[in-house]
CSV table of C-alpha atoms in Angstrom, one decimal:
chain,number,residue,atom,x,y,z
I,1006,UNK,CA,54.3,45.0,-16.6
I,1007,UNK,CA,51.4,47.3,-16.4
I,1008,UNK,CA,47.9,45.7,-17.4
I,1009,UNK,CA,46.9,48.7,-19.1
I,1010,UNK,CA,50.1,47.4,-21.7
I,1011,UNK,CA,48.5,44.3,-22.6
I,1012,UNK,CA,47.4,43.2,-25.6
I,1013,UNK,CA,43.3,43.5,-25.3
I,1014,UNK,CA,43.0,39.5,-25.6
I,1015,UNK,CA,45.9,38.6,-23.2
I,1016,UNK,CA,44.1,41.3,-20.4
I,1017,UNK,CA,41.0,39.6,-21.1
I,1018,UNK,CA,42.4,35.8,-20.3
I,1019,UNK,CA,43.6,36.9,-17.4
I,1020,UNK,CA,40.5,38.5,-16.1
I,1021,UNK,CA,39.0,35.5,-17.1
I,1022,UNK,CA,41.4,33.4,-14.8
I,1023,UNK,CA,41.0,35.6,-12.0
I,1024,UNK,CA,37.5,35.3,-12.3
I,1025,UNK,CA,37.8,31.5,-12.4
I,1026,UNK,CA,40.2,31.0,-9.6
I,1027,UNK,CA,38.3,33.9,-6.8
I,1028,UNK,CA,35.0,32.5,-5.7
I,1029,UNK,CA,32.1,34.1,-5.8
I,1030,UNK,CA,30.3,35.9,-3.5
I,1031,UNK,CA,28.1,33.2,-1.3
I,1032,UNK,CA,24.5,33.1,-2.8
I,1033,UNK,CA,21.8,34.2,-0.7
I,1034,UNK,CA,19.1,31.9,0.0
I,1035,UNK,CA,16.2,31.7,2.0
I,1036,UNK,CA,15.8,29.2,4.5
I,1037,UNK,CA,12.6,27.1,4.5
I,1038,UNK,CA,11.3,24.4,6.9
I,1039,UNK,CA,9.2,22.1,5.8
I,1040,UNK,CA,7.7,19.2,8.1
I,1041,UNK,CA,6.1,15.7,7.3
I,1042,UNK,CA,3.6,14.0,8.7
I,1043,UNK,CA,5.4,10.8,9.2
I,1044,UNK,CA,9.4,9.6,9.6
I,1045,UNK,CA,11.4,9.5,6.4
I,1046,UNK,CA,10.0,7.1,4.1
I,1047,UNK,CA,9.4,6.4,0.0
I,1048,UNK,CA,6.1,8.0,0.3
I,1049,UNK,CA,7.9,11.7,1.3
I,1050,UNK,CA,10.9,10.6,-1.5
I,1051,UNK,CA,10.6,14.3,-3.8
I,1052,UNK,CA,11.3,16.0,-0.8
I,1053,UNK,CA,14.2,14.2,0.1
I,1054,UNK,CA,15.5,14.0,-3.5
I,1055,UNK,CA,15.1,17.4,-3.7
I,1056,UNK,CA,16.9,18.3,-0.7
I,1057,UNK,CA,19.6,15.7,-1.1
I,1058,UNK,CA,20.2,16.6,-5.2
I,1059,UNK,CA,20.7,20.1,-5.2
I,1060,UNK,CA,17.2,20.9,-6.4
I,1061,UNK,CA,16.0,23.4,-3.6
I,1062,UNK,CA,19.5,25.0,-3.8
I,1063,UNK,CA,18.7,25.7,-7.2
I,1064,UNK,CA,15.8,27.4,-6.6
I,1065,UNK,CA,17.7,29.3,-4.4
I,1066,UNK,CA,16.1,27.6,-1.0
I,1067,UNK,CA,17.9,26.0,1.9
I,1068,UNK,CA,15.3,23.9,2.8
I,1069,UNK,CA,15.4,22.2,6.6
I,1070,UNK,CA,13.1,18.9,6.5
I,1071,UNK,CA,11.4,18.3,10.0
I,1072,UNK,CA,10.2,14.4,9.8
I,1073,UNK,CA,7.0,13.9,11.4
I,1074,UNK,CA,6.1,11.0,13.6
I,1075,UNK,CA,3.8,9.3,16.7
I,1076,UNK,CA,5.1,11.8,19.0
I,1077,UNK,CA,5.4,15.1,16.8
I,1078,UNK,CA,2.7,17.4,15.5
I,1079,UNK,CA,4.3,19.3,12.6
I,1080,UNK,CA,0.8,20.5,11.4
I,1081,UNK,CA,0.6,22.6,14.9
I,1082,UNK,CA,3.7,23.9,14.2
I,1083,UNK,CA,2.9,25.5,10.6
I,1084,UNK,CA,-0.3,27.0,12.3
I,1085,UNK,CA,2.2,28.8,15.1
I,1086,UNK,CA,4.3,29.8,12.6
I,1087,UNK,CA,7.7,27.3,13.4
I,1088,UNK,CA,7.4,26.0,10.1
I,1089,UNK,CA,7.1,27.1,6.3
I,1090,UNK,CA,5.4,24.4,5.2
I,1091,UNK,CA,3.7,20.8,6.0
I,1092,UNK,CA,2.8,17.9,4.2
I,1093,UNK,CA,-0.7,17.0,4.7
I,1094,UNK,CA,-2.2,13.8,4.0
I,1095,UNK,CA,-5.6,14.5,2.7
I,1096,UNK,CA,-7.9,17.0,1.4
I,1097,UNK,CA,-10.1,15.9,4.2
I,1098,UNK,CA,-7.5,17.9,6.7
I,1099,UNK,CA,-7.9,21.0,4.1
I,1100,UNK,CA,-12.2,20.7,4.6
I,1101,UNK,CA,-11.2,20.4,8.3
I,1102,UNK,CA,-9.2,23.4,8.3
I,1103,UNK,CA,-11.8,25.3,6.7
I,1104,UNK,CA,-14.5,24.3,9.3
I,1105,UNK,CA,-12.1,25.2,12.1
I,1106,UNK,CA,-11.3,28.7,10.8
I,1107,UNK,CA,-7.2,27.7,10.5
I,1108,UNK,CA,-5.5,29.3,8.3
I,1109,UNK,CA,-3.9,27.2,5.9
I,1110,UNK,CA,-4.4,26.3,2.5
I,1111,UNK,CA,-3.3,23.6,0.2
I,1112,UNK,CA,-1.1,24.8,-2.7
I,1113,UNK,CA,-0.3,20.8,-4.3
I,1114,UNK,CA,-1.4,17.6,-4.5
I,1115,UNK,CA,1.7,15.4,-5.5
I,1116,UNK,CA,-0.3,12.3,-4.9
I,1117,UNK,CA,-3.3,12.0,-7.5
I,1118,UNK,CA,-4.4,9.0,-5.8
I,1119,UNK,CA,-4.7,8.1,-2.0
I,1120,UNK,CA,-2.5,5.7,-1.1
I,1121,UNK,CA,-5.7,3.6,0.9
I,1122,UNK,CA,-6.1,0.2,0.3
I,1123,UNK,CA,-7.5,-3.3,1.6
I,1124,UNK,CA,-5.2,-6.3,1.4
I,1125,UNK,CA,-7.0,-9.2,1.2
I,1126,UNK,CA,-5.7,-13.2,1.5
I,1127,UNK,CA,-5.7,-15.1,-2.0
I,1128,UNK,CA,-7.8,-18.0,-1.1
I,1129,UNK,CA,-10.6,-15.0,-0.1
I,1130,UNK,CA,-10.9,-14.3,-4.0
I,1131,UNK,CA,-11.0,-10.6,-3.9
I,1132,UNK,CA,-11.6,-9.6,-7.3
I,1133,UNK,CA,-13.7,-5.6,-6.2
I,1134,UNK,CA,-14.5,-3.2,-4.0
I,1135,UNK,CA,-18.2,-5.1,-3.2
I,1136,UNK,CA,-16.5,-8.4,-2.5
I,1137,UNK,CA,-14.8,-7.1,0.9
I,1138,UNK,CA,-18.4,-6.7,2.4
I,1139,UNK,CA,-18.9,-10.3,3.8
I,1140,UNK,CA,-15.1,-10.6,5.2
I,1141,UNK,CA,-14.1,-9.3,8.4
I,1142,UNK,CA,-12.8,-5.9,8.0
I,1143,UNK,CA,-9.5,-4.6,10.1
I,1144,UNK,CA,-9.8,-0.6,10.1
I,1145,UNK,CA,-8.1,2.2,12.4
I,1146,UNK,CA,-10.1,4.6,14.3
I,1147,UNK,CA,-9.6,7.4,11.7
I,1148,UNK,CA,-10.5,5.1,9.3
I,1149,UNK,CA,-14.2,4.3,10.5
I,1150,UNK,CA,-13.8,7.9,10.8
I,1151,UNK,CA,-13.2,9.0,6.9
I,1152,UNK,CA,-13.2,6.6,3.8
I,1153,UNK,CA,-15.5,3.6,5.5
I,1154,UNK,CA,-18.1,5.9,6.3
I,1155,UNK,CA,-17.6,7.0,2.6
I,1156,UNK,CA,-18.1,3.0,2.1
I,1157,UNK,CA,-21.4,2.7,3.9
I,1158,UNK,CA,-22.8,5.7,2.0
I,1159,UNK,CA,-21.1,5.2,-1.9
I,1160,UNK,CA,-21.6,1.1,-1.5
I,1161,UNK,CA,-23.5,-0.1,1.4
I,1162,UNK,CA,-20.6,-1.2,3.6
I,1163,UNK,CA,-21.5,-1.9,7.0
I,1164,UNK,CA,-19.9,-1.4,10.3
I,1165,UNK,CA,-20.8,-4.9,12.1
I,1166,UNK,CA,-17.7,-6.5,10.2
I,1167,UNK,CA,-15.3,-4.1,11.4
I,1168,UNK,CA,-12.8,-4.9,13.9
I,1169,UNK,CA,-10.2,-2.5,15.4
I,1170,UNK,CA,-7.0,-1.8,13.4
I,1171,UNK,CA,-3.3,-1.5,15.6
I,1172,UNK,CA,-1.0,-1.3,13.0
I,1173,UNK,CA,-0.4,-5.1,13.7
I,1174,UNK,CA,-0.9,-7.2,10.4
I,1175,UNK,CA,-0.9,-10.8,12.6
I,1176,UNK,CA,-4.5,-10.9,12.9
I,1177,UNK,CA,-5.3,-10.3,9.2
I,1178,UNK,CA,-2.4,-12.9,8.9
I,1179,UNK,CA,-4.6,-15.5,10.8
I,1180,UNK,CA,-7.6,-15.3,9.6
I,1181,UNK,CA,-8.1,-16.0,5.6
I,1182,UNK,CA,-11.6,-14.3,5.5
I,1183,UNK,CA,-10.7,-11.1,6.4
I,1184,UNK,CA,-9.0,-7.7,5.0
I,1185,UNK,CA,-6.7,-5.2,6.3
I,1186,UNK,CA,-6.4,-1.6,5.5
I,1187,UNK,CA,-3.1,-0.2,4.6
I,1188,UNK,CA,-1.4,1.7,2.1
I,1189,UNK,CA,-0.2,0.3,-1.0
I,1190,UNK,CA,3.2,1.2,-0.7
I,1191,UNK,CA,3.6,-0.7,2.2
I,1192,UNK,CA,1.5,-2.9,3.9
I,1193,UNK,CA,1.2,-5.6,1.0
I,1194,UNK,CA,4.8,-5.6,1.4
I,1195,UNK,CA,4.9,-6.1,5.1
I,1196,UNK,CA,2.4,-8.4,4.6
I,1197,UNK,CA,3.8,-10.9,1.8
I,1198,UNK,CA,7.6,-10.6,4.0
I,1199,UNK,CA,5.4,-12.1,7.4
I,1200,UNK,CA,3.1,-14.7,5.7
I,1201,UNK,CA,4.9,-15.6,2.7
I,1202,UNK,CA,2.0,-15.2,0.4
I,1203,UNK,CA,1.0,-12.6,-2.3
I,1204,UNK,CA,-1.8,-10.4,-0.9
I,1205,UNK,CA,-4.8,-9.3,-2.8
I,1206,UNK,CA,-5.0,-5.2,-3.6
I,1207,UNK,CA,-8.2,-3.1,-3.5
I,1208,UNK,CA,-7.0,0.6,-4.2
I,1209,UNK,CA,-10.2,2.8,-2.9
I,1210,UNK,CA,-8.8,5.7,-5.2
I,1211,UNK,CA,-10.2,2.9,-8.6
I,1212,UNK,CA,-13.7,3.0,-6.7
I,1213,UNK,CA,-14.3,6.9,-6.3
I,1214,UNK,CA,-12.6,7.5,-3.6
I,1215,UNK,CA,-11.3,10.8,-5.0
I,1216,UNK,CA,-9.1,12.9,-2.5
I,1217,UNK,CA,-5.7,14.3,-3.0
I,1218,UNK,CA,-3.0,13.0,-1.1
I,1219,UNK,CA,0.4,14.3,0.2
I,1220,UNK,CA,-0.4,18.0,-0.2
I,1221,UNK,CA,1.7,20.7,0.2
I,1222,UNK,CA,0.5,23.2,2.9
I,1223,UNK,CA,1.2,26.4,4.1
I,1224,UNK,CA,-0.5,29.3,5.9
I,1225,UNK,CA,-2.4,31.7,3.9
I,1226,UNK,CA,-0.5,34.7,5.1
I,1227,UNK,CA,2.7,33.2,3.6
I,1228,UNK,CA,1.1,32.7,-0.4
I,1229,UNK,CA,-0.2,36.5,0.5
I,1230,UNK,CA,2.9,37.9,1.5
I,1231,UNK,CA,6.1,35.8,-0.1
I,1232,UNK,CA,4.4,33.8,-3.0
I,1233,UNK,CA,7.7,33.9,-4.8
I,1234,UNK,CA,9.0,31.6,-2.1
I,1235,UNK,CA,5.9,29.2,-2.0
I,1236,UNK,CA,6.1,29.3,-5.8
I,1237,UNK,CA,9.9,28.4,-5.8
I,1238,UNK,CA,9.3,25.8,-3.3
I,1239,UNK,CA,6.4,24.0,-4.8
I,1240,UNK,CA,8.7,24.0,-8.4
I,1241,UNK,CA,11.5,22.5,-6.7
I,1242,UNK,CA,9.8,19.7,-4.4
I,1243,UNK,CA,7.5,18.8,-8.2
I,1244,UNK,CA,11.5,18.6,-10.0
I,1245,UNK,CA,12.4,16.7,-6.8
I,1246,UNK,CA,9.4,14.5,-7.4
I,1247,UNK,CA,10.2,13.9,-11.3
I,1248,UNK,CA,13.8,12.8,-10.3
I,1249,UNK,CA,13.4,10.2,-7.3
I,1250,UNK,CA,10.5,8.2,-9.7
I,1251,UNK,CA,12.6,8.3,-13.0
I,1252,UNK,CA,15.7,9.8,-12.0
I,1253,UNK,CA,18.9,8.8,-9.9
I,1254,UNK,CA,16.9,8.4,-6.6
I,1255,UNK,CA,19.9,7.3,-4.7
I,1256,UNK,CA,20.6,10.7,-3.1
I,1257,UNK,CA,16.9,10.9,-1.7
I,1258,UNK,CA,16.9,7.3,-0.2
I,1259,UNK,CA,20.7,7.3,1.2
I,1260,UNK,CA,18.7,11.1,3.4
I,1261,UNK,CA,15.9,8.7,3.8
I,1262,UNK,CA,18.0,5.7,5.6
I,1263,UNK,CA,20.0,7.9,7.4
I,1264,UNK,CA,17.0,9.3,9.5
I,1265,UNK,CA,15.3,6.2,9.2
I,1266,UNK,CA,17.4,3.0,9.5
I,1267,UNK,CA,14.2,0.9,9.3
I,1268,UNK,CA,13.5,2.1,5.4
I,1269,UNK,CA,16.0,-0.8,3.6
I,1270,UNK,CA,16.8,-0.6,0.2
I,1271,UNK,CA,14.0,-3.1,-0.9
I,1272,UNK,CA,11.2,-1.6,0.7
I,1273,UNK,CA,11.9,1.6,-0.4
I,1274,UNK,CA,12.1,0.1,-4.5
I,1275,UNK,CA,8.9,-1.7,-3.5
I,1276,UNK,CA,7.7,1.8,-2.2
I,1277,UNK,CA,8.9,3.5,-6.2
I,1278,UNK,CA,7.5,0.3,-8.1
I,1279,UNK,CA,4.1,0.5,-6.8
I,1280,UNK,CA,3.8,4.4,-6.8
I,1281,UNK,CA,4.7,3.7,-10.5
I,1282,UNK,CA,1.9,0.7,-11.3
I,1283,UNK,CA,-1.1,2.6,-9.7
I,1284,UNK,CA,-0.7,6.0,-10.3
I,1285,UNK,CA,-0.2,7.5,-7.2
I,1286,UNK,CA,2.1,10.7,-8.4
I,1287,UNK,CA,2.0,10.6,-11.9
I,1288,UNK,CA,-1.9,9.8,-13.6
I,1289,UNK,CA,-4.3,11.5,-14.3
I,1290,UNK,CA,-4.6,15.9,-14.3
I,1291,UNK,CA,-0.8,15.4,-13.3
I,1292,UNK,CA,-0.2,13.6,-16.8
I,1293,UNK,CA,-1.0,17.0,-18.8
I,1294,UNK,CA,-0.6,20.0,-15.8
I,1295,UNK,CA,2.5,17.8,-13.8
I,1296,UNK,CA,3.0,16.9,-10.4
I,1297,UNK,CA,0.7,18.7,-8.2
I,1298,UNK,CA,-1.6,19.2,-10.1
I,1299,UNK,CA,-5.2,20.0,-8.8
I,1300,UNK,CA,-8.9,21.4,-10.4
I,1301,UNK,CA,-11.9,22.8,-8.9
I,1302,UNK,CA,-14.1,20.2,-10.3
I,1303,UNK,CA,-11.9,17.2,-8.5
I,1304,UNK,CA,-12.0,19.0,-5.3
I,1305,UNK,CA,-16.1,19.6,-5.3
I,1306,UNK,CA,-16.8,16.0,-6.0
I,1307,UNK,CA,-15.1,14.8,-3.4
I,1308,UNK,CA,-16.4,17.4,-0.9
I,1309,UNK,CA,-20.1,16.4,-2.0
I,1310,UNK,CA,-19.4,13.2,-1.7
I,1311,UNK,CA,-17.9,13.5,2.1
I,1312,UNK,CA,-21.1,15.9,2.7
I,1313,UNK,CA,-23.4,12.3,1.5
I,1314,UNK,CA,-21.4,10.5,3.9
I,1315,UNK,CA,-21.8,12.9,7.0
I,1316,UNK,CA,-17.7,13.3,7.1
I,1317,UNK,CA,-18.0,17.0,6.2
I,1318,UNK,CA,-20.0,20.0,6.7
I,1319,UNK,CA,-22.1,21.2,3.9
I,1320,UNK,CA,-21.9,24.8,4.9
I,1321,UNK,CA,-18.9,25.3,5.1
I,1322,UNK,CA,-16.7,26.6,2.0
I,1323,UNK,CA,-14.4,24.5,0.7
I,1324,UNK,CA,-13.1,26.6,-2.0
I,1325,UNK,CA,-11.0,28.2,0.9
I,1326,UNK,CA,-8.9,24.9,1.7
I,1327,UNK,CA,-6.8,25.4,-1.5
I,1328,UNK,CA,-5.7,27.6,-4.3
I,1329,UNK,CA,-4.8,26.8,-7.6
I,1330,UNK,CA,-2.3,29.5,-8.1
I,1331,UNK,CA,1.0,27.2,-7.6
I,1332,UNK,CA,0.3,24.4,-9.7
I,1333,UNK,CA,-0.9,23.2,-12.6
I,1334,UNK,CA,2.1,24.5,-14.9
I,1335,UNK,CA,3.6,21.7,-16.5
I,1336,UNK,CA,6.5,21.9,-14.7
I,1337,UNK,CA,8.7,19.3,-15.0
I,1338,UNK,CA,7.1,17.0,-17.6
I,1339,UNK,CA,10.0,17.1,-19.8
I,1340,UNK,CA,11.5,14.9,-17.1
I,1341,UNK,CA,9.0,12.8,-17.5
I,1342,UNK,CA,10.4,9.2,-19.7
I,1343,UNK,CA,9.1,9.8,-23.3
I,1344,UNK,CA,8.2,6.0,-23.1
């Protein structure tokens, strides 16, 4: 019979059924790569969640994620242009940038709080920041480098405790009046797992020390000429972020374990639990503006106080190591447990 016959309601159904049963046309999206600065772990979770969830896709981004690691240099490749976007770990990198003329900027902070911490042994009877001065002090090269000469300036510290730090946690193990840097999502856990004890926590982000962490960075040219995509990609990572801490993170972590076999199941919780107790995502600016957030005024304090500590230049303008434009619009706080 010929459609044109058809009762108008019948032709209808049928078009409806045709439309149902012919797929559509393949979306179009634009492919991004993004690199870490580390291998796949709980600390780059949004990402991964975001990737492994659908979220990018959403957005309408197929998003490639390059893990970092001792022998890669994904920061190099953003500058050369091989990658879309990097995750940085500080806003002392986004100063350093700045004074070296790259052209980068930072367009979100998903941690509020460094990660940076001293574990300390129970019997020592850490209880603040000041009480770490006496003890012998385990810190990495960059370390001395950045927050402990922020510690000699902001509290007196002083370098003739310090011994060198290899990523080795056996001789803070051994010695009970000592402390070791790590971060919090990790270290303490590595720590309690090889010397059966609970260790102390001193998170330097509770004393002032006030940098971003985990930013999102790309080069300038790309928030000049395609700000759609950086805005798209910065949404979808902060959604990505909402859903790994209060969400189903099981898609994330089964992406994370697969590229890294050493992330178990327990450390990675461990990872979650503790970004939940102190804040590290979710506290602060991010708790009214979302993940990501960021403000002038947070960003000048810190540089002054790396300018006091002789860590940065004082002449060199900061104000160019970030933008605003990205962040700070609530997305994703209805995501966010009421509770």
């Amino acid at each position: 019979m010929n459609p044109a016959f058809l009762p108008r309601a019948l032709t209808a159904g049928l078009l409806a059924l045709f439309t149902a049963v012919v797929p559509a046309r393949a979306e179009t999206l634009d492919k991004v790569s993004f690199g870490t600065n580390w291998v796949a772990e709980g600390e780059h979770g949004g990402f991964f969640q975001a990737l492994a969830d659908g979220t990018y896709r959403k957005y309408g981004l197929d998003v490639t994620i390059v893990p970092g690691g001792p022998n890669a240099n994904n920061r190099m490749l953003l500058i050369a242009g091989k990658l879309d976007f990097f995750l940085s770990a500080n806003t002392l990198q986004s100063f350093d940038a700045v004074a070296n003329n790259v052209p980068v900027v930072a367009v979100a902070a998903i941690f509020q709080k460094d990660p940076q911490v001293f574990v300390t042994h129970p019997e020592s009877n850490v209880k603040k920041l000041e009480d770490l001065k006496p003890l012998t002090l385990f810190v990495s090269k960059e370390g001395v480098s950045s927050y402990f000469q922020w510690l000699k300036s902001e509290y007196g510290f002083s370098e003739a405790n310090v011994k060198p730090y290899t990523f080795n946690p056996q001789p803070f193990i051994v010695n009970g009046q000592s402390a070791m840097q790590g971060y919090v999502t990790s270290e303490p856990f590595v720590v309690e797992k090889a010397a059966k004890f609970k260790p102390g926590i001193i998170l330097l982000a509770d004393y002032g020390f006030n940098t971003y962490s985990t930013l999102i960075e790309t080069r300038q040219e790309l928030t000049d000429k395609k700000p759609d995509l950086v805005q798209r990609f910065v949404d979808a990572s902060v959604i990505g972020w909402y859903n790994y801490l209060y969400g189903d993170n099981a898609p994330g972590n089964a992406m994370i374990r697969k590229l890294n076999p050493e992330m178990t199941d327990e450390l990675l919780a461990y990872s979650v639990a503790r970004m939940k107790e102190y804040g590290i995502v979710d506290s602060g600016d991010a708790l009214r503006d979302g993940i990501g957030a960021m403000t002038d005024a947070r960003v000048a304090s810190f540089f002054d106080k790396m300018v006091r500590a002789g860590v940065v230049r004082r002449d060199i303008d900061y104000r160019k190591a970030y933008t605003l434009r990205f962040t700070n619009k609530g997305i994703g706080l209805d995501l966010r447990p009421k509770n």
